[in-house]
Coordinates of N, CA, C and O in Angstrom, one line a residue:
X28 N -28.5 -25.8 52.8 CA -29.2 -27.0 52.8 C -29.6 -27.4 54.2 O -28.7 -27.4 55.1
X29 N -30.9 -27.6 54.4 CA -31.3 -28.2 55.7 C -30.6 -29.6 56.0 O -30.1 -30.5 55.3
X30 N -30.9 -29.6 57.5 CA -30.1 -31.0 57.8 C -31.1 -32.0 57.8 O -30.4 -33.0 57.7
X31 N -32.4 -32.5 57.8 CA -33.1 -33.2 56.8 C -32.9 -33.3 55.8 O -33.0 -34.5 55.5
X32 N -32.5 -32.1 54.5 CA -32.3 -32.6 53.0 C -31.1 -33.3 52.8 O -30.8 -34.2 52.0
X33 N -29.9 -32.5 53.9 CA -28.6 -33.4 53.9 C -28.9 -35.4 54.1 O -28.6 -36.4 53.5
X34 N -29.6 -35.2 55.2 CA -29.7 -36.8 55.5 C -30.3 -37.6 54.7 O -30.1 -38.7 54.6
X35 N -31.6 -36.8 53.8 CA -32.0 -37.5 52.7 C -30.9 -38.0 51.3 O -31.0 -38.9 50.4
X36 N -30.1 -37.0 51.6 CA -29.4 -37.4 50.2 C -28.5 -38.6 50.8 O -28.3 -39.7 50.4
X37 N -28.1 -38.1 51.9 CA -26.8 -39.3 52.7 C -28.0 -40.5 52.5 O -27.3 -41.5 52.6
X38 N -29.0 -40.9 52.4 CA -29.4 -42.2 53.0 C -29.6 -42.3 51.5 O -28.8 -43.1 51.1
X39 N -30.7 -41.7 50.3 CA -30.3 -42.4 48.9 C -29.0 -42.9 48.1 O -28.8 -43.7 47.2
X40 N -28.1 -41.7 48.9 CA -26.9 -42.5 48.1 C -25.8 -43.7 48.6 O -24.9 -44.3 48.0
X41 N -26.4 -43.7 50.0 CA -26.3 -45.5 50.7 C -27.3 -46.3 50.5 O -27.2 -47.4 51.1
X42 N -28.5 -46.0 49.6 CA -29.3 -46.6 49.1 C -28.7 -47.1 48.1 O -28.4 -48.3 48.3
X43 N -28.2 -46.6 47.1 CA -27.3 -46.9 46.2 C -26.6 -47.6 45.8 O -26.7 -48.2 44.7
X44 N -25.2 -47.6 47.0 CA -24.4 -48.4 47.4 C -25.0 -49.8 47.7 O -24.2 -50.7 47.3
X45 N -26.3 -50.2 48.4 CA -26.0 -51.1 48.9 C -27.1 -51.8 48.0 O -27.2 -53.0 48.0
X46 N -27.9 -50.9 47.1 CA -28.9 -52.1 46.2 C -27.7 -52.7 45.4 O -28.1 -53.8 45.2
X47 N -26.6 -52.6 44.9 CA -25.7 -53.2 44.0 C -25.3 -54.8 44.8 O -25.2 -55.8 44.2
X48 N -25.2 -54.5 46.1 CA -25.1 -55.8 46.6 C -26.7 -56.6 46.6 O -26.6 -57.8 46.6
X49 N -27.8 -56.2 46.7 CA -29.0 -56.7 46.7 C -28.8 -56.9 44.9 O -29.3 -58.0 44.7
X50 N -28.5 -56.5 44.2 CA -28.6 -57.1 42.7 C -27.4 -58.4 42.5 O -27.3 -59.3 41.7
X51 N -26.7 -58.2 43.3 CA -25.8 -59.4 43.1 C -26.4 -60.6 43.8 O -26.9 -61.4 43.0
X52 N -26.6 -60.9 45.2 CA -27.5 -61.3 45.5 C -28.4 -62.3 44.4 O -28.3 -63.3 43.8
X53 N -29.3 -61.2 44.6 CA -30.8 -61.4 43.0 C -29.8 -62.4 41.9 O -30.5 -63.2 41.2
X54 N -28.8 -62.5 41.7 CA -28.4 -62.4 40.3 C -27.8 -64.1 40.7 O -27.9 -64.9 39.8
X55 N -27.3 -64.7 41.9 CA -26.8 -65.6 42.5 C -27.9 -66.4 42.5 O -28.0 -67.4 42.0
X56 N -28.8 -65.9 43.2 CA -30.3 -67.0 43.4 C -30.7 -67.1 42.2 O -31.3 -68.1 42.0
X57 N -30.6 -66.3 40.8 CA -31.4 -66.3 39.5 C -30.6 -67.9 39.1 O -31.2 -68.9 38.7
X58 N -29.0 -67.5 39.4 CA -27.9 -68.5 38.8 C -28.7 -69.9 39.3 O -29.2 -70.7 38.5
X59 N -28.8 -70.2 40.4 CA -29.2 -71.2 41.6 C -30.6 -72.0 40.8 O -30.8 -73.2 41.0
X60 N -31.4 -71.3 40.0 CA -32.7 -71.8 39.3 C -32.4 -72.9 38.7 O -33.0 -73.9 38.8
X61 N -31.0 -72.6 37.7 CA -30.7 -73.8 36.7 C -30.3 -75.1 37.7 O -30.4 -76.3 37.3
X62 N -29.9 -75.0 38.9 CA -30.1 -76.4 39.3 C -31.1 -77.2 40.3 O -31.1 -78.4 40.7
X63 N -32.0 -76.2 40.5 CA -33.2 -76.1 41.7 C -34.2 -77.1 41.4 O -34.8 -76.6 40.5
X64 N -34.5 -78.0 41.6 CA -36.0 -78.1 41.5 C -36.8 -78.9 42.8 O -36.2 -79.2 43.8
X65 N -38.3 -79.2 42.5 CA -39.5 -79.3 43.7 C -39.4 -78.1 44.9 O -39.5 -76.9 44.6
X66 N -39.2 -78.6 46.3 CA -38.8 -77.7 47.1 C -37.9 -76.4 46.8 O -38.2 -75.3 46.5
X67 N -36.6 -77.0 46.8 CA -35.4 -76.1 46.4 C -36.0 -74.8 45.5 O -35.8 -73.6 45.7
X68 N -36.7 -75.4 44.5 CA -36.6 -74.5 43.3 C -37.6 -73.3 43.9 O -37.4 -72.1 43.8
X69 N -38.8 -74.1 44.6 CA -39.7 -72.8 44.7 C -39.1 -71.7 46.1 O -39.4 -70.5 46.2
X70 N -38.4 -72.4 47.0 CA -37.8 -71.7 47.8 C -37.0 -70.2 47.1 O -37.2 -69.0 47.5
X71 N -36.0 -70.8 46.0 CA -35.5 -70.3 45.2 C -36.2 -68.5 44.5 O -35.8 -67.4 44.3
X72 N -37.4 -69.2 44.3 CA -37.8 -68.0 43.4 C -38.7 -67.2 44.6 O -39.1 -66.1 44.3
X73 N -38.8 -67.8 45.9 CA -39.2 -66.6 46.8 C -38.7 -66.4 47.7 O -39.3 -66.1 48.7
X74 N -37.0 -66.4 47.4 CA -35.9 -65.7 48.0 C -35.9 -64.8 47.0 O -35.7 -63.6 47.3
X75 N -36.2 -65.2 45.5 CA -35.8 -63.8 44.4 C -37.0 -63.1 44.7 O -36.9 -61.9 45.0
X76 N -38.0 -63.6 44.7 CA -39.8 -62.3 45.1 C -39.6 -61.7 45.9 O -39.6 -60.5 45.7
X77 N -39.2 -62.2 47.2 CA -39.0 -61.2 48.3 C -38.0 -60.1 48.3 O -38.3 -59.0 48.7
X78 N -36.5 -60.4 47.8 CA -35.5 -59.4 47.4 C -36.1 -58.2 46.1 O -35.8 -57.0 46.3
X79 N -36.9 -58.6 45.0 CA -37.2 -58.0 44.1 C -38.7 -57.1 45.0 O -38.5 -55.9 45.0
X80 N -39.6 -57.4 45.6 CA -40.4 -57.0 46.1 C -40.1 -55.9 47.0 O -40.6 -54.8 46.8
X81 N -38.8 -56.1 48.3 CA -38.1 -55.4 48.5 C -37.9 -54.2 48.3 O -38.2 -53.2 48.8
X82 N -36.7 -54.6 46.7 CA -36.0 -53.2 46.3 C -37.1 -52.5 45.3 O -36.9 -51.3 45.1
X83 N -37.9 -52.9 44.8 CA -39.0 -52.0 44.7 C -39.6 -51.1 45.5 O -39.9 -50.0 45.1
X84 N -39.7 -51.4 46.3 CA -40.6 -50.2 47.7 C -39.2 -49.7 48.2 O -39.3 -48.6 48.6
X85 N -38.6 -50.0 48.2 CA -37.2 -49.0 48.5 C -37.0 -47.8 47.6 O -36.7 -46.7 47.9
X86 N -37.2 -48.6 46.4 CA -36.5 -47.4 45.3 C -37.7 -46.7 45.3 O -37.4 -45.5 45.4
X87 N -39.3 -46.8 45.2 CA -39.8 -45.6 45.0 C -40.2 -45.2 46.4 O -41.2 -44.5 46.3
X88 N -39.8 -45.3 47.5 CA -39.8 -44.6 49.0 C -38.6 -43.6 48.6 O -38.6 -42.6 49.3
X89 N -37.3 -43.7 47.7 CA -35.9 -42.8 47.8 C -36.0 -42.0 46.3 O -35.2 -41.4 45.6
X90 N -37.7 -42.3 46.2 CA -38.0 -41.2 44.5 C -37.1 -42.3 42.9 O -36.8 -42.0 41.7
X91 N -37.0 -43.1 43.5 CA -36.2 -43.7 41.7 C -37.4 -44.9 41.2 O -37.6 -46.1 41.4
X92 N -38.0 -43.4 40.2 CA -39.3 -44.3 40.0 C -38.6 -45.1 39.0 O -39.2 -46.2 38.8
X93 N -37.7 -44.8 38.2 CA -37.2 -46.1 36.9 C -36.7 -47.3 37.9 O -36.3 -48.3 37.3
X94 N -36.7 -47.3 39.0 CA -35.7 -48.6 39.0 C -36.8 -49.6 40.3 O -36.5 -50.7 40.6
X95 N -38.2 -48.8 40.8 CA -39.2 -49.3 41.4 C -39.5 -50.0 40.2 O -39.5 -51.2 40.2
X96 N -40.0 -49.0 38.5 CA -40.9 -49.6 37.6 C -40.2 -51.0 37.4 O -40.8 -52.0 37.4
X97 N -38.8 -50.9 37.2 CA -38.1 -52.0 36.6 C -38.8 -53.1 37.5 O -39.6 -53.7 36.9
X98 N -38.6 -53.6 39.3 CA -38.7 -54.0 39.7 C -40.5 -54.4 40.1 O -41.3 -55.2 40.5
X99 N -40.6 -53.6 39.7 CA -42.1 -54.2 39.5 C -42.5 -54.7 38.1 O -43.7 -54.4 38.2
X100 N -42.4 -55.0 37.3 CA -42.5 -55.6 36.4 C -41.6 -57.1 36.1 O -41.9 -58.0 35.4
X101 N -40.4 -56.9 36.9 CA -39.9 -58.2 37.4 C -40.8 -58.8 38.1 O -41.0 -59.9 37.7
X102 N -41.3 -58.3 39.0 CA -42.1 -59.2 39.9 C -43.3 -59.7 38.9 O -43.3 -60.9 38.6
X103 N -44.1 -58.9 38.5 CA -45.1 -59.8 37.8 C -44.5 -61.1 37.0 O -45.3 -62.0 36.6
X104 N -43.2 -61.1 36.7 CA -42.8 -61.9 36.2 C -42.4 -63.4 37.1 O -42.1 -64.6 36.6
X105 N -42.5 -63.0 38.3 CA -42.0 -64.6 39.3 C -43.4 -64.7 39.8 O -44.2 -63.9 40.0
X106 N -43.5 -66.0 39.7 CA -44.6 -67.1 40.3 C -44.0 -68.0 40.8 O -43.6 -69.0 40.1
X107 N -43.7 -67.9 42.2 CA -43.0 -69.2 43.3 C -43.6 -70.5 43.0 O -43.1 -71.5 43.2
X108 N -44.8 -70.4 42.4 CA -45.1 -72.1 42.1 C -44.6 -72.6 40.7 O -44.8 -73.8 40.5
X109 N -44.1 -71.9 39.8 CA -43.5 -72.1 38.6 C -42.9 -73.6 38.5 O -41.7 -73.6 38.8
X110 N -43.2 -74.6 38.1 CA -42.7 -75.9 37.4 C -40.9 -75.7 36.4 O -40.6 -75.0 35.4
X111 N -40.2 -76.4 37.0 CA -38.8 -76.3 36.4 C -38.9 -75.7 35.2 O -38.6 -74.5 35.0
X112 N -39.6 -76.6 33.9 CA -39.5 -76.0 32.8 C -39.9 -74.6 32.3 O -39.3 -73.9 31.4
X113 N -41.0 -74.1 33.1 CA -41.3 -72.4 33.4 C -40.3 -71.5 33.6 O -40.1 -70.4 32.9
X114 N -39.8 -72.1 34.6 CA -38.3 -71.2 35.2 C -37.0 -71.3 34.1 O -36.2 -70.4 33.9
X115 N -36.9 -72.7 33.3 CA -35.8 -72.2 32.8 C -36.1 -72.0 31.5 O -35.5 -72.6 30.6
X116 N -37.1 -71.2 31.1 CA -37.6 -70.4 29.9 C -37.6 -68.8 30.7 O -37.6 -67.8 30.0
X117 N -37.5 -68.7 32.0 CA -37.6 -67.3 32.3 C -35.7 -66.8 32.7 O -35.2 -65.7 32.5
X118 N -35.2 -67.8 33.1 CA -34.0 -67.4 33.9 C -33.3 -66.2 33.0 O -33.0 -65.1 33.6
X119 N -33.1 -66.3 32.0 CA -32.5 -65.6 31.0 C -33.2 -64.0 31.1 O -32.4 -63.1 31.2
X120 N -34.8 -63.7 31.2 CA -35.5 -62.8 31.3 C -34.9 -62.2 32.6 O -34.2 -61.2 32.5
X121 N -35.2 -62.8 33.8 CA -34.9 -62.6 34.8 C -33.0 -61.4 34.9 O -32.6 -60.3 35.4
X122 N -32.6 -62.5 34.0 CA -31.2 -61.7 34.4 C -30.9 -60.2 33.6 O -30.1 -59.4 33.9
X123 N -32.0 -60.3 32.5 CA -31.7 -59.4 31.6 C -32.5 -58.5 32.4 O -32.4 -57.4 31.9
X124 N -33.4 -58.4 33.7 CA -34.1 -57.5 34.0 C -33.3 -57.5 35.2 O -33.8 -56.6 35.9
X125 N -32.3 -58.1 36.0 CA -31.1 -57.0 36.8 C -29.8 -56.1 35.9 O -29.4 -55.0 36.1
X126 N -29.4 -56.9 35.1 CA -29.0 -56.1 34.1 C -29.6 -54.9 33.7 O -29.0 -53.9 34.0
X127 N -30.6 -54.8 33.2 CA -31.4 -53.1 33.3 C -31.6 -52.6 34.6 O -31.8 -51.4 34.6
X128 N -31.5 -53.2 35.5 CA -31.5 -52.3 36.7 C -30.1 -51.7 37.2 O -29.9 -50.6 37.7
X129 N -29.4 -52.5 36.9 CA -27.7 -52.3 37.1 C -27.5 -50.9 36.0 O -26.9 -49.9 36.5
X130 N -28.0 -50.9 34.8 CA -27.6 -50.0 34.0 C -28.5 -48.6 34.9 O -27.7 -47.8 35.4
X131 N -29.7 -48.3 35.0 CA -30.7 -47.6 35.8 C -29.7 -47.2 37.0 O -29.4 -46.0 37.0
X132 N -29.3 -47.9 37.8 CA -28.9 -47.7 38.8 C -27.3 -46.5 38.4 O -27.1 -45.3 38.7
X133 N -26.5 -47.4 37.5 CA -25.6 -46.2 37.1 C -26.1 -45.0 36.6 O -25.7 -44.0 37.2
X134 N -27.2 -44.7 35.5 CA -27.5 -43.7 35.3 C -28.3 -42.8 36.5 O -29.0 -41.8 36.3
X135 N -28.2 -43.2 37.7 CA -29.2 -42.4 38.7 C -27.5 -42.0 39.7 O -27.4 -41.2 40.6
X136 N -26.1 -43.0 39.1 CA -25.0 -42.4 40.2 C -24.6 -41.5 39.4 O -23.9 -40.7 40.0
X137 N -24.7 -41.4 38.4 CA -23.9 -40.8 37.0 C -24.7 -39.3 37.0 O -24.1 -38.3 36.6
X138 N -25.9 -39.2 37.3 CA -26.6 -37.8 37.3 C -27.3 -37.6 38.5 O -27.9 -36.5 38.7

């Protein structure tokens, strides 16, 4: 194995490691919605755009196109200008789509 392909793997699989802390993260500001609103709230949802925007171009720059798709399709889902009642019809969606990423993410440490 070349010492480029070595470093490539060393850096996806500290990719790895450390999106689990970027999904916890994600999953703390999702929590933070149910009490957010005006300011607060939209702050809120583009602290979540920017982390979700993020680990999308990460994951398909380290080849994990299931877990870019996941996060891009999350994103179409956040609108920073979203009105309270918007958001807490989505928060539930929201979590259920780091939860699929969490499961993706095992099946990419698992094989």
């Amino acid at each position: 194995m070349s010492q480029n392909a070595f470093d490539l793997d060393q850096l996806r699989d500290e990719y790895l490691d450390n999106i689990e802390e970027d999904l916890s993260i994600l999953e703390n500001h999702t929590i933070k919605l149910e009490e957010s609103t005006g300011e607060a709230l939209e702050a809120e949802l583009y602290k979540i755009f920017r982390i979700v925007h993020s680990v999308k171009g990460s994951a398909g720059s380290f080849e994990f196109y299931g877990l870019a798709n996941i996060f891009h399709h999350f994103e179409d889902f956040i609108n920073i200008k979203m009105e309270k009642p918007e958001v807490q019809e989505k928060i539930d969606l929201f979590l259920k789509f780091i939860d699929l990423a969490r499961r993706c993410l095992q099946d990419y440490r698992d094989n």
